[in-house]
Coordinates of C-alpha atoms and ligand atoms in Angstrom, one line a residue:
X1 CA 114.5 115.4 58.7
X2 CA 112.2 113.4 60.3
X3 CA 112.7 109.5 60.4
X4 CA 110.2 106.2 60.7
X5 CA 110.4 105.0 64.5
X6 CA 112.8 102.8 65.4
X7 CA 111.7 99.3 64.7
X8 CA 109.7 100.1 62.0
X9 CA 109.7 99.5 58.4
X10 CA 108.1 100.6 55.2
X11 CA 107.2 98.0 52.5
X12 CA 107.6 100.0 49.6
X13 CA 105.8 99.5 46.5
X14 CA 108.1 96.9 44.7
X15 CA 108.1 95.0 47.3
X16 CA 104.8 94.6 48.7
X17 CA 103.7 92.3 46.4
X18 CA 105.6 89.7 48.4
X19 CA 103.5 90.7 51.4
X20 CA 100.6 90.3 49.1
X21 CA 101.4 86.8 48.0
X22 CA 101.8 85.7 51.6
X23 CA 98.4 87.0 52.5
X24 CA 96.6 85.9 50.4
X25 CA 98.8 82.1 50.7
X26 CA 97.9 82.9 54.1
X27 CA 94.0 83.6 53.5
X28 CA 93.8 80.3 51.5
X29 CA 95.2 78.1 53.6
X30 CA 93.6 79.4 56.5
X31 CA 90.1 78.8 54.2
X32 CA 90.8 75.4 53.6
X33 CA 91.0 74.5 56.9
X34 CA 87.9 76.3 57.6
X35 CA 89.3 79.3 59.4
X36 CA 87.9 82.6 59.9
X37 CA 89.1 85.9 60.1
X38 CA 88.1 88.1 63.0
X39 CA 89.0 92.1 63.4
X40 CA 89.9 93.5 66.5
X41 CA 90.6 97.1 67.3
X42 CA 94.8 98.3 67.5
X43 CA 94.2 98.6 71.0
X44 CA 92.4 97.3 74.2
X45 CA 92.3 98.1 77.6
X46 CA 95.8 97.5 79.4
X47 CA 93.7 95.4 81.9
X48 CA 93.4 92.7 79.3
X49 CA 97.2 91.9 78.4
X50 CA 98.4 92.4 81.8
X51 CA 95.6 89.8 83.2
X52 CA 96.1 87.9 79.8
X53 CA 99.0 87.4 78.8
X54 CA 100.5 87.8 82.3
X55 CA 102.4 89.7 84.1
X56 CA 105.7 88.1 84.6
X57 CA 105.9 87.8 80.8
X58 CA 108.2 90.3 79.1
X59 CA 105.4 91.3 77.1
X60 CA 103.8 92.7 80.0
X61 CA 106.9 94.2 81.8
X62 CA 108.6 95.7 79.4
X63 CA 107.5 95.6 75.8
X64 CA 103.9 97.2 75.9
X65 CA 103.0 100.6 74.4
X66 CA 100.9 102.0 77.1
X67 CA 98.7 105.3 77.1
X68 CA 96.3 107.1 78.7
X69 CA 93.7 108.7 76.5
X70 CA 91.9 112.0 77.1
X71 CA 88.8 109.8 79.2
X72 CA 91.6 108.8 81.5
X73 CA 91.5 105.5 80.3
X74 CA 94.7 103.2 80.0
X75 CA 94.9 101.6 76.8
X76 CA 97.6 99.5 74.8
X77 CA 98.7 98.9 71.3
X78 CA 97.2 95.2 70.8
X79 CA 101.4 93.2 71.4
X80 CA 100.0 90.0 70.6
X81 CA 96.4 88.3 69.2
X82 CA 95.4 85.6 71.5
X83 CA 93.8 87.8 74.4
X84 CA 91.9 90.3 72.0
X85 CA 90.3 87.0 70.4
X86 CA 89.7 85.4 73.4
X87 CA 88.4 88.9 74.6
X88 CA 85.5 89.0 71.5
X89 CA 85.2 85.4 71.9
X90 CA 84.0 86.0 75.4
X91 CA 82.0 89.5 74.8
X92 CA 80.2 88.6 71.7
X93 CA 79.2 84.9 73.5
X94 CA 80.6 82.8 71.0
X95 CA 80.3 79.8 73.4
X96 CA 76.5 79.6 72.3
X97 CA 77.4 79.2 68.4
X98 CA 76.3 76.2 67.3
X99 CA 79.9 75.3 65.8
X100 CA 82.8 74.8 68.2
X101 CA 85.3 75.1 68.4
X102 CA 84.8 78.6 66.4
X103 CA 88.2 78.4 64.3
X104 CA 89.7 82.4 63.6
X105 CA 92.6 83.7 62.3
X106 CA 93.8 87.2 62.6
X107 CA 96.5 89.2 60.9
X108 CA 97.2 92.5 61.8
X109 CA 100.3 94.8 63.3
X110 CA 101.7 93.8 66.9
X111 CA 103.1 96.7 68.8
X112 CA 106.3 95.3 71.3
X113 CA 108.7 97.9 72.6
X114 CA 111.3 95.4 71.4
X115 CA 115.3 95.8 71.4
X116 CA 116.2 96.4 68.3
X117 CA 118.0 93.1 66.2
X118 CA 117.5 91.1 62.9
X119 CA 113.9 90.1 62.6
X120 CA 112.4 92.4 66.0
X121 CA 110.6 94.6 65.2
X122 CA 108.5 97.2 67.3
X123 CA 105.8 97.1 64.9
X124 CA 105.4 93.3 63.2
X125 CA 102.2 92.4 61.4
X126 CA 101.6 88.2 62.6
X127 CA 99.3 85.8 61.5
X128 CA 97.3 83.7 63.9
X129 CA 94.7 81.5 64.5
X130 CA 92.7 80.3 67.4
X131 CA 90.2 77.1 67.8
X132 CA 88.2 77.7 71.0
X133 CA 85.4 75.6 72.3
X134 CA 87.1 72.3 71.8
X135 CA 89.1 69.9 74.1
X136 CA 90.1 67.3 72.1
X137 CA 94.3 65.9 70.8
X138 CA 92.6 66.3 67.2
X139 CA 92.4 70.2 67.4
X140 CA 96.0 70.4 68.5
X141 CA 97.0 68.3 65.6
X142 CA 95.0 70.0 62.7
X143 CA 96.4 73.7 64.2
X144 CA 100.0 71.8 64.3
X145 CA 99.4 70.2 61.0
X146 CA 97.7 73.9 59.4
X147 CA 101.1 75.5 60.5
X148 CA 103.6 73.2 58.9
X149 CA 101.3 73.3 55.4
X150 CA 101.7 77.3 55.6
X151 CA 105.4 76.9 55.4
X152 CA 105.8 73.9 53.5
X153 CA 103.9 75.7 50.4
X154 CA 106.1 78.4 50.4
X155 CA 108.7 75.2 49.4
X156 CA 110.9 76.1 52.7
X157 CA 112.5 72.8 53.6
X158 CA 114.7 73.9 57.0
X159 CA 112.2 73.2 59.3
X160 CA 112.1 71.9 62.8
X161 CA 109.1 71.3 64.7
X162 CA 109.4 71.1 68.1
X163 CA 106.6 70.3 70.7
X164 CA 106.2 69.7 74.1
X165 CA 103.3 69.8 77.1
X166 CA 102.9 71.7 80.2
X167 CA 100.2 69.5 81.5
X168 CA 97.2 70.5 83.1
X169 CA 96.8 73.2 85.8
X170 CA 97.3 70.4 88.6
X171 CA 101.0 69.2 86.6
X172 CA 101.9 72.9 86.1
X173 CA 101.8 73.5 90.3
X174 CA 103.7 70.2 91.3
X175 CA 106.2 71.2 88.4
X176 CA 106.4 75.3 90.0
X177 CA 107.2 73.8 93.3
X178 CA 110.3 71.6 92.3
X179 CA 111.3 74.9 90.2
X180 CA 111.0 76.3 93.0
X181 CA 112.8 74.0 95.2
X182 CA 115.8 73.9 92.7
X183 CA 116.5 77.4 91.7
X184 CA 115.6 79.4 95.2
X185 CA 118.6 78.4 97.1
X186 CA 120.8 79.6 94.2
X187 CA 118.8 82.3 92.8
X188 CA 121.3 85.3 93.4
X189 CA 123.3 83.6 90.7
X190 CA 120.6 84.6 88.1
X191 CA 119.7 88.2 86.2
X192 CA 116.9 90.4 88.2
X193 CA 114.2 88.9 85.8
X194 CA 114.9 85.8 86.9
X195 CA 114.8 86.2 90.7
X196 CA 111.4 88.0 90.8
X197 CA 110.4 84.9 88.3
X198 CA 110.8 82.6 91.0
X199 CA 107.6 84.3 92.8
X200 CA 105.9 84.7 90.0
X201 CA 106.4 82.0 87.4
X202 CA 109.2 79.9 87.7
X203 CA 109.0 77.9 84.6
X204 CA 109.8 81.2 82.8
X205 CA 113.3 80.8 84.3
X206 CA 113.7 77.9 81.6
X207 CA 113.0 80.4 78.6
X208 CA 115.4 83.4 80.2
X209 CA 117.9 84.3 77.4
X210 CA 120.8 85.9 79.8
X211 CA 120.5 82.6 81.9
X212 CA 120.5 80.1 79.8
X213 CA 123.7 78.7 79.9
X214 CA 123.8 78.4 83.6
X215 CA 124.6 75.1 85.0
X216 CA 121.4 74.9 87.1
X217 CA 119.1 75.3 83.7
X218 CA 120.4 72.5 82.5
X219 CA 120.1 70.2 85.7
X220 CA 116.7 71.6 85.9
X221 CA 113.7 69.2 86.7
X222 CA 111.9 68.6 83.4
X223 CA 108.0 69.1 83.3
X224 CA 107.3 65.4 81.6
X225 CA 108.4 63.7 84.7
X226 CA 105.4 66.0 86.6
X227 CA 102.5 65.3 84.2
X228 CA 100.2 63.5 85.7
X229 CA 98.3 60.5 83.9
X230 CA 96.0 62.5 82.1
X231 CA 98.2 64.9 80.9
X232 CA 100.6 62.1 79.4
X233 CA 97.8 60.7 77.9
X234 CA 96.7 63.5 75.8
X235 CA 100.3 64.3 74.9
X236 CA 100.8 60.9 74.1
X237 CA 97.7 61.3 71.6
X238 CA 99.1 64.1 70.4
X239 CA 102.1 62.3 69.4
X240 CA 100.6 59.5 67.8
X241 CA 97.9 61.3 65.6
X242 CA 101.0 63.5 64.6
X243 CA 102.8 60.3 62.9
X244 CA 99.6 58.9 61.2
X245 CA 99.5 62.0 59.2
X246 CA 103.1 61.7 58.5
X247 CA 104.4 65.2 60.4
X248 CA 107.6 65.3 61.8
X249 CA 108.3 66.7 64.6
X250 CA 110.9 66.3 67.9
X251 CA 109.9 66.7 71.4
X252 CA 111.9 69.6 73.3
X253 CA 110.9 68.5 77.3
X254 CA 112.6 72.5 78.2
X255 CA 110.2 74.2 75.7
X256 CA 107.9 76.7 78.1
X257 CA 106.3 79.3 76.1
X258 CA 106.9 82.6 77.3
X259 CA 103.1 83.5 78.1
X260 CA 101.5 82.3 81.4
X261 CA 98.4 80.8 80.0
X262 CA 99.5 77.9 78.1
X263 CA 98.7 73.9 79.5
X264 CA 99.0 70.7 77.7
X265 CA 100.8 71.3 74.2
X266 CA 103.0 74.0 73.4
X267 CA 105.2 74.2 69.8
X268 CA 107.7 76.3 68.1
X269 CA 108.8 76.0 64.6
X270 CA 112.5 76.9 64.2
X271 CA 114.3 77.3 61.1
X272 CA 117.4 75.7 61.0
X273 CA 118.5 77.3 57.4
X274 CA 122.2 78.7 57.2
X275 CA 122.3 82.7 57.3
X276 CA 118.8 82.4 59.2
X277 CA 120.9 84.5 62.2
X278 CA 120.8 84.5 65.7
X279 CA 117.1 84.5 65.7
X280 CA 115.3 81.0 64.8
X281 CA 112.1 81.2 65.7
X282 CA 109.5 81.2 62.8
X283 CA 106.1 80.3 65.2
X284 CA 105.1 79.6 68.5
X285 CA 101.7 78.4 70.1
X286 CA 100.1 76.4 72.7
X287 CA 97.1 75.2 74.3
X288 CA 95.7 77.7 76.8
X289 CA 92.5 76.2 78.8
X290 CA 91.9 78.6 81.7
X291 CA 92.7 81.6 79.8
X292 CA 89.2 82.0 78.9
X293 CA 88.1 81.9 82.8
X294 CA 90.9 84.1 84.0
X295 CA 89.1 86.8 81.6
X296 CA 85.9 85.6 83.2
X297 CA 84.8 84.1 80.5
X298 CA 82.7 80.1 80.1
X299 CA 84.4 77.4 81.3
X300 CA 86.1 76.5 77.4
X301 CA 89.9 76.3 76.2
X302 CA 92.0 77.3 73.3
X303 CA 94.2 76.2 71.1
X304 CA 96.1 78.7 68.3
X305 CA 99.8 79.4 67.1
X306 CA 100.9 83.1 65.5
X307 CA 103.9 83.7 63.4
X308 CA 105.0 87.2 62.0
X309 CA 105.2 87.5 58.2
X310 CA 108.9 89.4 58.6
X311 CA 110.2 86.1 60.0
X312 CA 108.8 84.2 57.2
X313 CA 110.0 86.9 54.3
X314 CA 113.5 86.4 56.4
X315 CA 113.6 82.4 55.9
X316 CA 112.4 82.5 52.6
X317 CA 115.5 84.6 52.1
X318 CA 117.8 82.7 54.5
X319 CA 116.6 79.7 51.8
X320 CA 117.0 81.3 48.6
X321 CA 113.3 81.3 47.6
X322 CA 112.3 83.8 45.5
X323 CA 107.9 84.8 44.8
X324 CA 107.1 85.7 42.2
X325 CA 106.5 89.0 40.8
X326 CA 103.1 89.8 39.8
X327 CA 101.8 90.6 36.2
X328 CA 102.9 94.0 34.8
X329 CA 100.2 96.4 33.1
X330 CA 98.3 95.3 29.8
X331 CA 99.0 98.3 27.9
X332 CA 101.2 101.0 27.8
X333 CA 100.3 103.9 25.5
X334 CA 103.2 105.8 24.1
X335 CA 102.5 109.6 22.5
X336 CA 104.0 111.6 20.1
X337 CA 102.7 115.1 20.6
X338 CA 100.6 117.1 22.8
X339 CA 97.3 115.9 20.2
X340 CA 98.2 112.6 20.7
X341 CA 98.8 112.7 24.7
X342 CA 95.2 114.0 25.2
X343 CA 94.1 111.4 23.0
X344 CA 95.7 108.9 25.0
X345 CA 94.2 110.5 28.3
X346 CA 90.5 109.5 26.6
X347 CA 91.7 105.9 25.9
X348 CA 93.3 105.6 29.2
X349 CA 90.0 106.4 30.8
X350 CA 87.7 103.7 28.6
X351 CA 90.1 100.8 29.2
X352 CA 90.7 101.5 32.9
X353 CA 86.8 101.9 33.2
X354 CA 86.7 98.7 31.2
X355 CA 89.2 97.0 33.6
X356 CA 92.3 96.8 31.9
X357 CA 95.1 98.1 33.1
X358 CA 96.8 100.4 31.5
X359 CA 99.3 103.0 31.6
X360 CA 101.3 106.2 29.9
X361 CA 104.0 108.8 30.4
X362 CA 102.8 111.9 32.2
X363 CA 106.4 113.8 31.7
X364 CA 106.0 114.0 28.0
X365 CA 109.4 112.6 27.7
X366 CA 110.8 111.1 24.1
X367 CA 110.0 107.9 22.5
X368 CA 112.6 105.9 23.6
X369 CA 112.0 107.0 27.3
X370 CA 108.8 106.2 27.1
X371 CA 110.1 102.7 25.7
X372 CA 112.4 102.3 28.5
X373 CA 109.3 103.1 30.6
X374 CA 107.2 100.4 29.4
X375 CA 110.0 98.3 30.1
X376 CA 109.9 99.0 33.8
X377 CA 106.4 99.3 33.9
X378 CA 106.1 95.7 32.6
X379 CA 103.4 96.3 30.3
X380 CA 102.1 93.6 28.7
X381 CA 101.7 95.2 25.2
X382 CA 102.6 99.0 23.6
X383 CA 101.1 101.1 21.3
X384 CA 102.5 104.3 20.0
X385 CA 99.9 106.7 19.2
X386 CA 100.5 109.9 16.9
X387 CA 99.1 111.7 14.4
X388 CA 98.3 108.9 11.3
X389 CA 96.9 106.4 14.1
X390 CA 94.7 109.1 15.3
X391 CA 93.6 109.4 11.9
X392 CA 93.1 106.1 10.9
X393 CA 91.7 104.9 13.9
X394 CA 94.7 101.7 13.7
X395 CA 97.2 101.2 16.0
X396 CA 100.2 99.1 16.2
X397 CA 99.4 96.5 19.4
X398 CA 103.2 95.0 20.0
X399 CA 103.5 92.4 22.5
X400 CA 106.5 93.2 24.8
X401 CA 107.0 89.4 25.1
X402 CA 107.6 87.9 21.5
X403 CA 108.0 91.0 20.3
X404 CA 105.1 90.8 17.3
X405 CA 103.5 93.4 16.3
X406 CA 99.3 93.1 14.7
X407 CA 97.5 96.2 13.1
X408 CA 94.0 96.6 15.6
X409 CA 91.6 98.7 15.7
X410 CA 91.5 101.3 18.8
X411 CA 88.1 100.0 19.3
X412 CA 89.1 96.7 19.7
X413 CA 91.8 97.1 21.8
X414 CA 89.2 95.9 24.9
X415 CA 88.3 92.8 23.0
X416 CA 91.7 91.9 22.0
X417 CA 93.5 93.0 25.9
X418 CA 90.9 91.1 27.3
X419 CA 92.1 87.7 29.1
Ligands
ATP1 P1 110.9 85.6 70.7 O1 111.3 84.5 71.6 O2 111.5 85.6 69.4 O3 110.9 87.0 71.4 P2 108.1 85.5 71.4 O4 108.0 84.3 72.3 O5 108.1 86.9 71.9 O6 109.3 85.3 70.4 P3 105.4 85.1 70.4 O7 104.9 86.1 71.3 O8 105.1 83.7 70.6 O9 107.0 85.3 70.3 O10 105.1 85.5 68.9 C1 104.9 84.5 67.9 C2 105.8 84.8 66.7 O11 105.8 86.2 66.3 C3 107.3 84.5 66.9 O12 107.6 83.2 66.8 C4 107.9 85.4 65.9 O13 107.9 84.7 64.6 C5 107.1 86.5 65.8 N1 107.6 87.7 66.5 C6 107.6 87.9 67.9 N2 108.1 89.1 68.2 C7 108.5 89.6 67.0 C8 109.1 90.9 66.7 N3 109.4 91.8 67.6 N4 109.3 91.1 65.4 C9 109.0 90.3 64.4 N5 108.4 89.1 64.7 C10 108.2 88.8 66.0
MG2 MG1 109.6 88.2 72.4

């Protein structure tokens, strides 16, 4: 028998209406902040993750699905949004729209040849969004305060926000170097990831998950006491605009993001519900100015967060709240014989066409069965049709809810199924 991939899931059908609900929550929210969506192929050249998202990131060493196509081409299955949206950003010239920053969000399938565990998955579908074109505390703030409405109007309560800044460019290097200076001398104490880190990125030491216990992670120099005046200034509006608007958060001075474009203000929102697991994380983002120019794109910066809807199903679990299950069908028609399941083939067709929603049984199974599968259907209302209905051209409409019963017409059943 041949399985789904490792890592993957399917939602079946009674249960994507939850991943309906969330969309379209998702969509909403996204609108009201004046977000919108942009589409960008399942995969780009390799070129763009490994110079965007950079290579000492996991991402890039170990977790992409790489191929070569038949033009000898190497491609990728898109693992994460920021570079593809930077990528069109920077293609179809969106510096030059009148409205900056332009303010996206994506949702689509990330590919990530991930380990598998609770809540990673190889294929994950996140959500996303992306202000570019705009330098300013503000932005950070309405991003940070769009992501906390998302998950505050699902009613989840067991959230922590946790924020930080990496500083500008010239912070980041004076930070590297003490890294630098504290880890090399003791490096061989660390996992293989870790010692090539310290030539590549050293901060990324501070976000490995073997070492994180080790004695000289937790001595580390902390980036705060690096930023230079600037950079403390616009965390420090950060900060403040966050507690006019009333949104809590805590500062975590060891929060790196595990991408190597962020600068200034970087975020996670953990859950801290019981049952959650071993896994925390709900969302993670940051501001990224230079990303743009290391694609060779204007002189702009970024701002944008992405969470994954299976991380969001798991702490709406993890909290006990439940969404709620969509409407059944209007009408289920029930039939007596083989006269009266044609009939109900015709009807079917006319209220479907009329945009009700309606269904019957194709197995020609008894009355009660057919009942039971109006039941589980969900319908709305049930008629039984047979031979004297046919005849009179009067059916019995009973509504599953109350249980009442009214003589109707056949014609009217439109009028009368109509909301
Ligand atoms: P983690 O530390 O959990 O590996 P990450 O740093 O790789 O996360 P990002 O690349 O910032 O995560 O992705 C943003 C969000 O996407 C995460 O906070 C998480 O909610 C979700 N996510 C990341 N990887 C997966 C995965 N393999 N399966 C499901 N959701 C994921
Ligand atoms: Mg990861």
């Amino acid at each position: 028998m041949i399985q789904i991939p490792r890592g993957t899931q399917d939602i079946l059908p009674q249960d994507s209406y939850k991943w309906q609900i969330i969309e379209e929550r998702l969509k909403n929210i996204a609108a009201n902040y004046n977000y919108h969506e942009l589409r960008t192929p399942v995969f780009e050249a390799t070129e763009l993750f490994v110079r965007g998202v950079g290579g000492s990131t996991d991402i890039v060493n170990k977790e992409m699905y790489t191929f070569e196509d038949k033009g000898g081409r190497s491609l990728t299955l898109r693992p994460e949004g920021t570079a593809p949206v930077v990528r069109s950003y920077i293609e179809n010239k969106m510096q030059h729209d009148v409205n900056q920053p332009v303010k996206v969000f994506y949702k689509e399938p990330m590919f990530r040849y991930e380990r598998k565990q609770k809540g990673r998955y190889r294929q994950f579908v996140q959500f996303g969004i992306e202000a570019i074109g705009v330098e300013d505390p503000m932005i950070d703030v309405e991003v940070l305060s769009m992501l906390m409405h998302i998950y505050q109007s699902f009613g989840l309560k067991n959230l922590k926000l946790y924020i930080n800044s990496i500083g500008d460019h010239e912070s980041r290097r004076e930070y590297n170097d003490a890294l630098v200076r504290h880890f090399k001398p003791r490096i061989d104490e660390f996992c293989s990831d870790c010692q090539s880190r310290i030539d590549t990125n050293p901060m990324r030491i501070l976000d490995c998950k073997k070492d994180r216990d080790h004695e000289l992670i937790k001595t580390a120099p902390v980036i705060h006491d690096f930023l230079n005046d600037e950079s403390k200034a616009y965390f420090r509006t950060v900060k403040e605009k966050l507690t006019d608007i009333g949104l809590d958060y805590e500062v975590d001075y060891n929060l790196v993001r595990g991408l190597d474009y962020y600068t200034h203000t970087a975020f996670e929102l953990m859950s801290d519900a019981e049952g959650f697991g071993a896994i925390t994380t709900l969302c993670g983002g940051g501001r990224y100015n230079g990303l743009l120019e290391l694609l060779d794109g204007p002189h702009e910066t970024g701002i944008g967060f992405a969470l994954s809807i299976e991380r969001l199903l798991m702490a709406l679990d993890a909290e006990g709240i439940e969404l709620e299950q969509p409407e059944g069908i209007k009408l289920y028609i029930c039939t007596m014989d083989d006269n009266s399941f044609d009939k109900a083939g015709t009807l079917l067709h006319q209220l479907r066409t009329e945009g009700i929603s309606a269904d019957m049984d194709y197995k020609r199974r008894k009355l009660k069965a057919q009942m039971k599968d109006a039941d589980r259907k969900r319908a709305e209302h049930v008629i039984v049709l047979g031979e004297d209905e046919i005849n009179s051209g009067e059916v019995e409409l009973k509504n599953m809810q109350d249980g009442e019963s009214s003589t109707i017409n056949i014609d009217e059943l439109k009028n009368y199924l109509e909301d």
